[in-house]
Amino acid sequence: MNLKNIKRIGIIGAGEAGIGTAKMLLAAGYDCTVFERNGLVGGVWTDGYLDFGVQVQRELYEIPDFPHAPDTPDFTPGPVVQKYLEDYAREFGVAPHSRFNTTVTALEEPGAGDHGWVLTSQGPDGVTRREHFDFVVIAIGVYSHTPNLPVFPNQDEFAGTIMHNSELVSTEQLAGKKAVVLGYGKSATDAALLAAEHAEKASIVFREPRWPVPSRLLGRIPFKYALFTRFTNAMLPLHLHPTRLECLWHKLGKPAIWLFWRVVEKLITLQCGLARPRRGKSATTADLMPRHPIEYDGFSNSTMLPKPEFFERIHNGALRAHRASISGYTTDSVLLSTGEEVACDTVILATGWKTDYGFLPEAVRKRIDFEDDGYYLYRQVIHPGVPRLAFIGSNAATYINILTHNLQARWLTELLNGRHQLPSRFSMQDEIAATKDWKRRIIPPSTSRAA
């Protein structure tokens, strides 16, 4: 891959990944232009749903060289994160290199003999511009701005309101309503809690429950002290390139590893009340037990980090839980796959977002090989068949996204500076194939498993 004579770099997206990449590349002397469809930096933090925020402690969502203010709360509210990212862009001079309210409509490979990309964008003035960049970074996030809105039978007959959770911006939308929330991720549990507090009746419908990660294990220990340790890491399934010691441990210590995760499951089951109720007790806790072991389910992209009140509302009856899928609508209810009929006048679809790479040529998407579970890259950053294009934050999702994306940006910057070299194209392809095989054995199926 020819990485010589790179001067102009285009960055698509001004979320935390985009501005972090721009800061590093600008400091390294590159001429960067950031394209952002919204009016300010921040990405998903510019316009979130009601009461949204970070689902981890504050230091786990923090740019390494720009710590939060000392009084920043854990599980930081969305508006606070937004201001934090704006302050970062201002501090490191990223904003002056950004074009806001500008949408990238096409990315094309130049003619034979030329390197880089021709980027077409449309700005707030409505003018379309075509510019040449020596290198392009795509930093639009794992999901784009297009809501995923599933359609169910007889939906047109429903007399109530159907909305994506991103449209839930006021408690007045719930007051006096009979609300049903579809989903079981972070946004779904947030919406369900709001419905339990402000609606006349609240229900949550989900196909498969996930193992929750309590904010404080046993009500006392912040989960970061349990999850992010070398001890816990040693209990996880072996990664793609284990050391000899790790291999030996997973061979000789297999019973201990199995017992460790069963104890963790038991503690979480007791803390969150996941077990099926005894006969005669409230049925609201039924069917909250996940089917898969926690060491497998924990790799899911729908990993649960709910607010503590979520399970409390289910147990006290303020929130009804239905382990099912929606099979259709009537005029004033949703029909479930279990045969139940839930009366409602408001349905909130917490069903995620669609990935949108419409600006990439079809030929490029074929070379990257978009599959049902995403697209696989070398180091989660580049594809050997598509030169001078990188993905930062668009194909890497972890518990600590902001740190992961900054590590990606650092890796890319030092690659462009010549401080390390890429292996051969065949070696990168072999690594991608091995990573794909590993993920498909270890990680539950999802549309973003590659990330």
Short mmCIF file of C-alpha atoms in Angstrom, two decimals:
data_model
loop_
_atom_site.label_atom_id
_atom_site.label_comp_id
_atom_site.label_asym_id
_atom_site.label_seq_id
_atom_site.Cartn_x
_atom_site.Cartn_y
_atom_site.Cartn_z
CA MET A 1 0.00 0.00 0.00
CA ASN A 2 1.54 3.28 -1.15
CA LEU A 3 1.44 5.81 1.70
CA LYS A 4 3.95 8.31 0.29
CA ASN A 5 3.33 12.00 -0.37
CA ILE A 6 0.23 12.24 1.81
CA LYS A 7 -0.52 15.85 2.68
CA ARG A 8 -4.29 16.47 2.45
CA ILE A 9 -6.55 14.25 4.54
CA GLY A 10 -10.34 14.29 4.56
CA ILE A 11 -12.16 13.08 7.68
CA ILE A 12 -15.84 12.17 7.46
CA GLY A 13 -17.56 12.71 10.81
CA ALA A 14 -16.91 15.05 13.74
CA GLY A 15 -17.91 12.78 16.58
CA GLU A 16 -15.42 11.78 19.27
CA ALA A 17 -13.55 9.50 16.83
CA GLY A 18 -13.38 12.11 14.09
CA ILE A 19 -12.18 15.00 16.21
CA GLY A 20 -9.69 12.77 18.05
CA THR A 21 -8.23 11.66 14.72
CA ALA A 22 -8.14 15.23 13.41
CA LYS A 23 -6.32 16.44 16.51
CA MET A 24 -3.54 13.85 16.10
CA LEU A 25 -3.16 14.30 12.34
CA LEU A 26 -3.12 18.09 12.62
CA ALA A 27 -0.44 17.88 15.30
CA ALA A 28 1.58 15.65 12.95
CA GLY A 29 1.49 18.37 10.28
CA TYR A 30 -1.19 17.09 7.93
CA ASP A 31 -3.71 19.40 6.22
CA CYS A 32 -7.03 18.04 7.48
CA THR A 33 -10.62 18.87 6.63
CA VAL A 34 -13.43 17.42 8.76
CA PHE A 35 -16.88 17.01 7.18
CA GLU A 36 -19.83 16.97 9.57
CA ARG A 37 -23.50 16.82 8.57
CA ASN A 38 -24.62 18.43 11.87
CA GLY A 39 -24.02 21.99 12.96
CA LEU A 40 -21.42 21.22 15.61
CA VAL A 41 -18.99 18.55 16.78
CA GLY A 42 -20.16 15.66 18.91
CA GLY A 43 -21.77 13.10 16.62
CA VAL A 44 -24.39 11.08 18.53
CA TRP A 45 -24.09 13.44 21.49
CA THR A 46 -25.49 16.43 19.59
CA ASP A 47 -29.11 15.27 19.63
CA GLY A 48 -29.82 12.30 21.86
CA TYR A 49 -33.08 11.01 23.26
CA LEU A 50 -34.52 12.21 26.55
CA ASP A 51 -32.35 11.48 29.61
CA PHE A 52 -29.57 9.82 27.57
CA GLY A 53 -25.97 9.61 28.76
CA VAL A 54 -22.83 7.52 29.09
CA GLN A 55 -23.37 4.00 30.42
CA VAL A 56 -19.98 3.70 32.13
CA GLN A 57 -18.02 5.58 34.78
CA ARG A 58 -16.69 8.92 33.55
CA GLU A 59 -13.02 7.90 33.23
CA LEU A 60 -14.01 5.07 30.90
CA TYR A 61 -15.40 7.61 28.44
CA GLU A 62 -12.60 10.14 28.42
CA ILE A 63 -10.06 11.26 25.83
CA PRO A 64 -6.63 10.24 27.22
CA ASP A 65 -4.98 13.67 27.01
CA PHE A 66 -8.08 15.67 27.97
CA PRO A 67 -9.49 14.53 31.34
CA HIS A 68 -12.97 15.43 32.50
CA ALA A 69 -13.44 18.20 35.04
CA PRO A 70 -13.18 16.84 38.62
CA ASP A 71 -16.87 17.46 39.30
CA THR A 72 -18.07 15.52 36.24
CA PRO A 73 -20.55 12.85 37.39
CA ASP A 74 -20.19 9.16 36.62
CA PHE A 75 -22.55 7.88 33.91
CA THR A 76 -22.18 11.36 32.47
CA PRO A 77 -25.34 12.98 31.01
CA GLY A 78 -25.36 13.50 27.25
CA PRO A 79 -25.30 17.34 27.29
CA VAL A 80 -22.23 17.28 29.55
CA VAL A 81 -20.44 14.94 27.13
CA GLN A 82 -21.41 17.21 24.24
CA LYS A 83 -19.85 20.26 25.91
CA TYR A 84 -16.77 18.21 26.78
CA LEU A 85 -16.25 17.31 23.11
CA GLU A 86 -16.82 20.92 22.03
CA ASP A 87 -14.20 22.05 24.56
CA TYR A 88 -11.78 19.44 23.20
CA ALA A 89 -12.25 20.57 19.59
CA ARG A 90 -11.72 24.18 20.63
CA GLU A 91 -8.68 23.40 22.81
CA PHE A 92 -6.84 21.55 20.03
CA GLY A 93 -7.93 23.70 17.12
CA VAL A 94 -10.09 21.12 15.35
CA ALA A 95 -13.18 23.31 14.86
CA PRO A 96 -11.51 25.74 12.38
CA HIS A 97 -10.70 22.77 10.15
CA SER A 98 -14.30 21.51 10.19
CA ARG A 99 -17.12 22.11 7.74
CA PHE A 100 -20.44 21.85 9.50
CA ASN A 101 -23.86 21.21 8.00
CA THR A 102 -21.97 19.53 5.17
CA THR A 103 -22.89 16.08 3.88
CA VAL A 104 -20.48 13.82 2.01
CA THR A 105 -22.46 12.44 -0.92
CA ALA A 106 -19.80 10.49 -2.81
CA LEU A 107 -16.28 9.15 -2.49
CA GLU A 108 -14.64 8.12 -5.75
CA GLU A 109 -11.28 6.72 -6.72
CA PRO A 110 -9.41 9.06 -9.08
CA GLY A 111 -8.24 8.15 -12.54
CA ALA A 112 -5.34 5.82 -13.31
CA GLY A 113 -2.02 7.06 -12.03
CA ASP A 114 -3.56 9.22 -9.30
CA HIS A 115 -3.66 8.35 -5.61
CA GLY A 116 -6.22 9.17 -2.96
CA TRP A 117 -9.90 9.99 -3.33
CA VAL A 118 -12.23 12.51 -4.91
CA LEU A 119 -14.73 13.59 -2.26
CA THR A 120 -18.04 15.19 -3.18
CA SER A 121 -19.87 17.19 -0.53
CA GLN A 122 -22.84 19.50 -0.27
CA GLY A 123 -22.64 22.39 2.17
CA PRO A 124 -25.27 24.55 3.88
CA ASP A 125 -25.29 26.87 0.87
CA GLY A 126 -26.49 24.00 -1.30
CA VAL A 127 -23.36 24.12 -3.44
CA THR A 128 -21.81 20.77 -4.43
CA ARG A 129 -18.01 20.59 -4.24
CA ARG A 130 -15.58 17.98 -5.57
CA GLU A 131 -12.14 17.90 -3.94
CA HIS A 132 -9.11 15.65 -4.09
CA PHE A 133 -7.62 14.22 -0.89
CA ASP A 134 -4.49 12.10 -0.58
CA PHE A 135 -6.11 10.03 2.18
CA VAL A 136 -9.60 9.74 3.68
CA VAL A 137 -10.69 8.66 7.17
CA ILE A 138 -14.26 7.47 7.71
CA ALA A 139 -15.34 8.21 11.28
CA ILE A 140 -19.12 8.02 11.15
CA GLY A 141 -19.54 5.55 13.99
CA VAL A 142 -20.65 1.93 14.03
CA TYR A 143 -24.17 3.13 13.20
CA SER A 144 -25.17 6.13 11.14
CA HIS A 145 -27.99 8.62 11.60
CA THR A 146 -30.61 6.44 9.86
CA PRO A 147 -32.99 4.86 12.43
CA ASN A 148 -33.79 1.17 12.10
CA LEU A 149 -37.59 1.08 11.99
CA PRO A 150 -39.01 -2.44 11.63
CA VAL A 151 -42.49 -2.71 10.10
CA PHE A 152 -45.04 -5.21 11.44
CA PRO A 153 -48.32 -6.56 10.00
CA ASN A 154 -51.36 -4.25 10.14
CA GLN A 155 -49.21 -1.34 11.25
CA ASP A 156 -51.36 1.08 9.22
CA GLU A 157 -54.38 0.13 11.33
CA PHE A 158 -52.73 1.27 14.58
CA ALA A 159 -54.38 4.47 15.79
CA GLY A 160 -51.61 5.45 18.17
CA THR A 161 -48.07 6.80 17.78
CA ILE A 162 -45.09 4.78 16.60
CA MET A 163 -41.69 6.44 17.14
CA HIS A 164 -38.00 5.65 17.19
CA ASN A 165 -36.49 6.16 20.63
CA SER A 166 -34.42 9.08 19.27
CA GLU A 167 -37.73 10.96 18.86
CA LEU A 168 -38.50 10.68 22.59
CA VAL A 169 -37.49 14.17 23.71
CA SER A 170 -40.11 15.13 26.32
CA THR A 171 -41.97 13.45 29.16
CA GLU A 172 -45.15 15.03 27.76
CA GLN A 173 -44.99 12.42 24.97
CA LEU A 174 -45.59 9.78 27.68
CA ALA A 175 -48.00 11.51 30.07
CA GLY A 176 -51.22 9.53 30.36
CA LYS A 177 -50.15 7.07 27.66
CA LYS A 178 -50.06 3.31 27.48
CA ALA A 179 -46.53 2.79 26.20
CA VAL A 180 -44.75 -0.26 24.81
CA VAL A 181 -40.98 -0.20 24.31
CA LEU A 182 -39.42 -2.67 21.87
CA GLY A 183 -35.80 -3.68 22.54
CA TYR A 184 -33.47 -4.62 25.38
CA GLY A 185 -30.35 -2.49 24.94
CA LYS A 186 -29.31 0.62 26.84
CA SER A 187 -31.65 2.98 24.98
CA ALA A 188 -34.57 0.54 25.40
CA THR A 189 -34.15 0.29 29.16
CA ASP A 190 -33.81 4.08 29.42
CA ALA A 191 -37.04 4.57 27.47
CA ALA A 192 -38.80 1.89 29.52
CA LEU A 193 -37.82 3.61 32.76
CA LEU A 194 -39.17 6.92 31.50
CA ALA A 195 -42.39 5.18 30.50
CA ALA A 196 -42.67 3.50 33.91
CA GLU A 197 -42.35 6.89 35.58
CA HIS A 198 -44.48 9.09 33.34
CA ALA A 199 -46.90 6.87 31.40
CA GLU A 200 -50.19 5.46 32.66
CA LYS A 201 -49.01 1.97 31.72
CA ALA A 202 -45.57 0.77 30.62
CA SER A 203 -44.33 -2.44 29.02
CA ILE A 204 -41.08 -3.59 27.46
CA VAL A 205 -40.99 -6.29 24.77
CA PHE A 206 -37.78 -8.15 23.93
CA ARG A 207 -36.89 -11.34 22.12
CA GLU A 208 -33.86 -12.34 24.18
CA PRO A 209 -32.72 -10.97 27.53
CA ARG A 210 -29.00 -10.31 28.01
CA TRP A 211 -26.86 -10.69 31.08
CA PRO A 212 -26.89 -7.27 32.76
CA VAL A 213 -23.77 -5.56 34.04
CA PRO A 214 -24.82 -3.79 37.27
CA SER A 215 -23.26 -0.36 37.76
CA ARG A 216 -22.15 -1.63 41.19
CA LEU A 217 -21.62 -5.33 41.73
CA LEU A 218 -23.25 -6.53 44.95
CA GLY A 219 -24.45 -2.95 45.24
CA ARG A 220 -20.99 -1.77 46.28
CA ILE A 221 -18.19 -2.47 43.80
CA PRO A 222 -18.06 -0.34 40.60
CA PHE A 223 -18.12 -2.76 37.68
CA LYS A 224 -14.89 -1.33 36.24
CA TYR A 225 -12.94 -2.99 39.09
CA ALA A 226 -14.39 -6.36 38.12
CA LEU A 227 -14.40 -6.12 34.33
CA PHE A 228 -11.16 -4.33 33.56
CA THR A 229 -8.57 -6.40 35.37
CA ARG A 230 -5.95 -8.87 34.18
CA PHE A 231 -7.61 -11.51 36.36
CA THR A 232 -10.97 -11.19 34.58
CA ASN A 233 -9.22 -11.01 31.23
CA ALA A 234 -7.54 -14.34 31.99
CA MET A 235 -11.02 -15.86 32.41
CA LEU A 236 -12.28 -14.75 29.00
CA PRO A 237 -12.14 -17.05 25.95
CA LEU A 238 -8.67 -17.07 24.41
CA HIS A 239 -8.05 -14.31 21.92
CA LEU A 240 -6.63 -14.79 18.43
CA HIS A 241 -2.96 -14.73 19.49
CA PRO A 242 -2.69 -16.18 23.01
CA THR A 243 0.60 -16.60 24.79
CA ARG A 244 1.84 -20.04 25.84
CA LEU A 245 1.02 -19.23 29.44
CA GLU A 246 -2.55 -18.28 28.52
CA CYS A 247 -2.97 -21.50 26.55
CA LEU A 248 -1.67 -23.54 29.48
CA TRP A 249 -4.00 -21.76 31.91
CA HIS A 250 -7.06 -22.39 29.71
CA LYS A 251 -6.11 -26.05 29.48
CA LEU A 252 -5.28 -26.76 33.12
CA GLY A 253 -7.58 -24.16 34.66
CA LYS A 254 -10.67 -24.95 32.62
CA PRO A 255 -12.75 -26.12 35.64
CA ALA A 256 -11.81 -22.99 37.59
CA ILE A 257 -12.74 -20.75 34.68
CA TRP A 258 -16.10 -22.48 34.32
CA LEU A 259 -16.79 -22.16 38.06
CA PHE A 260 -15.80 -18.48 38.07
CA TRP A 261 -18.42 -17.56 35.47
CA ARG A 262 -21.11 -19.64 37.14
CA VAL A 263 -20.49 -17.74 40.40
CA VAL A 264 -20.69 -14.43 38.51
CA GLU A 265 -23.99 -15.51 36.95
CA LYS A 266 -25.38 -16.47 40.35
CA LEU A 267 -24.41 -13.15 41.93
CA ILE A 268 -25.96 -11.14 39.09
CA THR A 269 -29.08 -13.32 39.14
CA LEU A 270 -29.57 -12.65 42.84
CA GLN A 271 -28.75 -8.93 42.63
CA CYS A 272 -31.04 -8.21 39.68
CA GLY A 273 -33.71 -10.77 40.47
CA LEU A 274 -33.48 -12.62 37.17
CA ALA A 275 -34.68 -16.00 38.43
CA ARG A 276 -38.17 -17.17 37.61
CA PRO A 277 -40.64 -16.41 40.43
CA ARG A 278 -41.95 -19.06 42.74
CA ARG A 279 -45.51 -20.22 42.26
CA GLY A 280 -47.95 -17.63 43.51
CA LYS A 281 -45.48 -14.77 43.29
CA SER A 282 -45.50 -11.89 40.79
CA ALA A 283 -44.96 -13.04 37.21
CA THR A 284 -43.19 -9.85 36.19
CA THR A 285 -39.77 -11.44 36.76
CA ALA A 286 -40.45 -14.42 34.52
CA ASP A 287 -38.24 -15.05 31.50
CA LEU A 288 -35.47 -12.60 32.38
CA MET A 289 -32.82 -15.34 32.46
CA PRO A 290 -30.53 -15.29 29.40
CA ARG A 291 -30.13 -18.52 27.44
CA HIS A 292 -26.40 -18.22 26.80
CA PRO A 293 -23.51 -18.38 29.30
CA ILE A 294 -22.32 -14.96 30.42
CA GLU A 295 -18.80 -15.43 29.03
CA TYR A 296 -20.40 -15.82 25.58
CA ASP A 297 -23.32 -13.42 25.92
CA GLY A 298 -21.02 -10.70 27.27
CA PHE A 299 -19.52 -10.24 23.80
CA SER A 300 -22.91 -9.32 22.38
CA ASN A 301 -23.40 -5.84 20.93
CA SER A 302 -26.54 -5.64 23.07
CA THR A 303 -24.70 -6.09 26.37
CA MET A 304 -26.89 -4.73 29.14
CA LEU A 305 -25.72 -1.86 31.35
CA PRO A 306 -29.08 -0.73 32.70
CA LYS A 307 -29.77 1.82 35.39
CA PRO A 308 -30.35 0.16 38.77
CA GLU A 309 -34.01 1.19 38.76
CA PHE A 310 -34.77 -0.92 35.68
CA PHE A 311 -35.18 -4.26 37.43
CA GLU A 312 -36.77 -2.58 40.45
CA ARG A 313 -39.56 -1.24 38.21
CA ILE A 314 -40.13 -4.71 36.76
CA HIS A 315 -40.30 -6.34 40.18
CA ASN A 316 -42.73 -3.80 41.65
CA GLY A 317 -45.01 -4.05 38.62
CA ALA A 318 -44.50 -0.51 37.32
CA LEU A 319 -42.97 -1.99 34.17
CA ARG A 320 -44.27 -5.17 32.58
CA ALA A 321 -41.69 -7.35 30.82
CA HIS A 322 -42.66 -9.54 27.86
CA ARG A 323 -40.19 -12.01 26.40
CA ALA A 324 -41.60 -12.11 22.89
CA SER A 325 -41.59 -10.32 19.55
CA ILE A 326 -44.26 -8.13 18.02
CA SER A 327 -46.29 -10.13 15.50
CA GLY A 328 -48.66 -7.34 14.48
CA TYR A 329 -50.89 -4.44 15.45
CA THR A 330 -54.55 -3.85 16.08
CA THR A 331 -56.18 -0.43 16.34
CA ASP A 332 -55.22 -0.02 19.98
CA SER A 333 -52.73 -2.77 20.84
CA VAL A 334 -49.73 -4.82 19.77
CA LEU A 335 -49.95 -8.56 19.27
CA LEU A 336 -47.08 -10.66 20.59
CA SER A 337 -45.62 -13.92 19.35
CA THR A 338 -46.70 -15.53 22.63
CA GLY A 339 -50.36 -14.87 21.81
CA GLU A 340 -50.62 -11.97 24.26
CA GLU A 341 -52.28 -8.70 23.31
CA VAL A 342 -50.90 -5.57 24.99
CA ALA A 343 -53.13 -2.50 24.92
CA CYS A 344 -51.21 0.63 24.01
CA ASP A 345 -51.36 3.96 22.21
CA THR A 346 -47.61 4.63 22.01
CA VAL A 347 -44.93 2.28 20.66
CA ILE A 348 -41.26 3.22 21.09
CA LEU A 349 -38.87 1.34 18.82
CA ALA A 350 -35.47 1.17 20.55
CA THR A 351 -34.21 -0.89 17.63
CA GLY A 352 -30.94 0.83 16.82
CA TRP A 353 -29.64 2.43 13.68
CA LYS A 354 -28.76 1.42 10.15
CA THR A 355 -25.21 1.67 8.89
CA ASP A 356 -25.07 4.04 5.92
CA TYR A 357 -22.13 3.87 3.53
CA GLY A 358 -24.08 5.11 0.55
CA PHE A 359 -21.26 7.51 -0.37
CA LEU A 360 -18.90 4.60 -1.07
CA PRO A 361 -18.90 3.26 -4.63
CA GLU A 362 -20.43 -0.18 -5.10
CA ALA A 363 -17.09 -1.52 -6.39
CA VAL A 364 -15.33 -0.40 -3.19
CA ARG A 365 -18.00 -1.93 -0.97
CA LYS A 366 -17.57 -5.22 -2.81
CA ARG A 367 -13.82 -5.16 -2.23
CA ILE A 368 -14.31 -4.43 1.46
CA ASP A 369 -16.81 -7.30 1.46
CA PHE A 370 -19.77 -6.10 3.52
CA GLU A 371 -21.44 -9.17 5.04
CA ASP A 372 -24.43 -9.83 7.27
CA ASP A 373 -22.28 -9.35 10.37
CA GLY A 374 -20.39 -6.28 9.15
CA TYR A 375 -17.05 -5.84 7.41
CA TYR A 376 -13.69 -7.07 8.61
CA LEU A 377 -10.52 -4.93 8.53
CA TYR A 378 -6.86 -5.23 9.41
CA ARG A 379 -6.44 -3.85 12.94
CA GLN A 380 -10.08 -2.73 12.66
CA VAL A 381 -8.74 0.23 10.66
CA ILE A 382 -7.80 -0.53 7.02
CA HIS A 383 -8.56 -2.95 4.23
CA PRO A 384 -5.60 -4.16 2.12
CA GLY A 385 -7.69 -4.01 -1.05
CA VAL A 386 -8.70 -0.36 -0.64
CA PRO A 387 -5.63 1.91 -0.44
CA ARG A 388 -5.51 5.26 1.35
CA LEU A 389 -8.76 4.74 3.22
CA ALA A 390 -9.11 4.18 6.97
CA PHE A 391 -12.00 3.57 9.36
CA ILE A 392 -11.67 5.08 12.84
CA GLY A 393 -14.48 4.41 15.29
CA SER A 394 -16.65 3.09 12.46
CA ASN A 395 -15.73 -0.54 12.98
CA ALA A 396 -14.62 -0.85 16.60
CA ALA A 397 -17.07 -1.00 19.50
CA THR A 398 -15.97 -1.74 23.08
CA TYR A 399 -16.90 -0.89 26.65
CA ILE A 400 -14.40 1.99 26.39
CA ASN A 401 -15.03 3.29 22.87
CA ILE A 402 -13.36 6.66 23.26
CA LEU A 403 -10.03 5.13 24.35
CA THR A 404 -10.20 2.46 21.65
CA HIS A 405 -10.81 5.04 18.94
CA ASN A 406 -7.95 7.21 20.15
CA LEU A 407 -5.64 4.20 20.03
CA GLN A 408 -6.76 3.61 16.46
CA ALA A 409 -6.04 7.24 15.57
CA ARG A 410 -2.60 7.03 17.17
CA TRP A 411 -1.83 3.82 15.26
CA LEU A 412 -2.90 5.43 11.97
CA THR A 413 -0.93 8.63 12.59
CA GLU A 414 2.27 6.73 13.31
CA LEU A 415 1.67 4.53 10.25
CA LEU A 416 1.41 7.60 8.01
CA ASN A 417 4.49 9.08 9.69
CA GLY A 418 6.48 5.93 8.84
CA ARG A 419 7.05 4.88 12.45
CA HIS A 420 5.79 1.40 11.68
CA GLN A 421 5.12 -0.54 8.49
CA LEU A 422 2.26 -2.65 7.21
CA PRO A 423 2.88 -6.33 6.50
CA SER A 424 2.29 -7.66 3.00
CA ARG A 425 -1.19 -7.63 1.52
CA PHE A 426 -1.38 -11.42 1.82
CA SER A 427 -0.40 -11.29 5.50
CA MET A 428 -3.10 -8.71 6.19
CA GLN A 429 -5.68 -10.82 4.38
CA ASP A 430 -4.68 -13.87 6.42
CA GLU A 431 -5.01 -11.85 9.62
CA ILE A 432 -8.46 -10.61 8.59
CA ALA A 433 -9.57 -14.17 7.78
CA ALA A 434 -8.31 -15.45 11.14
CA THR A 435 -10.05 -12.60 12.98
CA LYS A 436 -13.31 -13.32 11.17
CA ASP A 437 -13.12 -17.00 12.10
CA TRP A 438 -12.34 -16.17 15.74
CA LYS A 439 -15.20 -13.69 16.07
CA ARG A 440 -17.71 -16.03 14.49
CA ARG A 441 -16.77 -18.71 17.01
CA ILE A 442 -16.70 -16.47 20.09
CA ILE A 443 -19.14 -13.59 19.51
CA PRO A 444 -22.94 -13.98 19.20
CA PRO A 445 -24.35 -13.21 15.74
CA SER A 446 -25.31 -9.59 15.07
CA THR A 447 -25.20 -7.09 12.25
CA SER A 448 -22.12 -5.47 13.83
CA ARG A 449 -20.19 -8.54 15.02
CA ALA A 450 -17.19 -7.47 12.92
CA ALA A 451 -16.93 -4.34 15.08
#
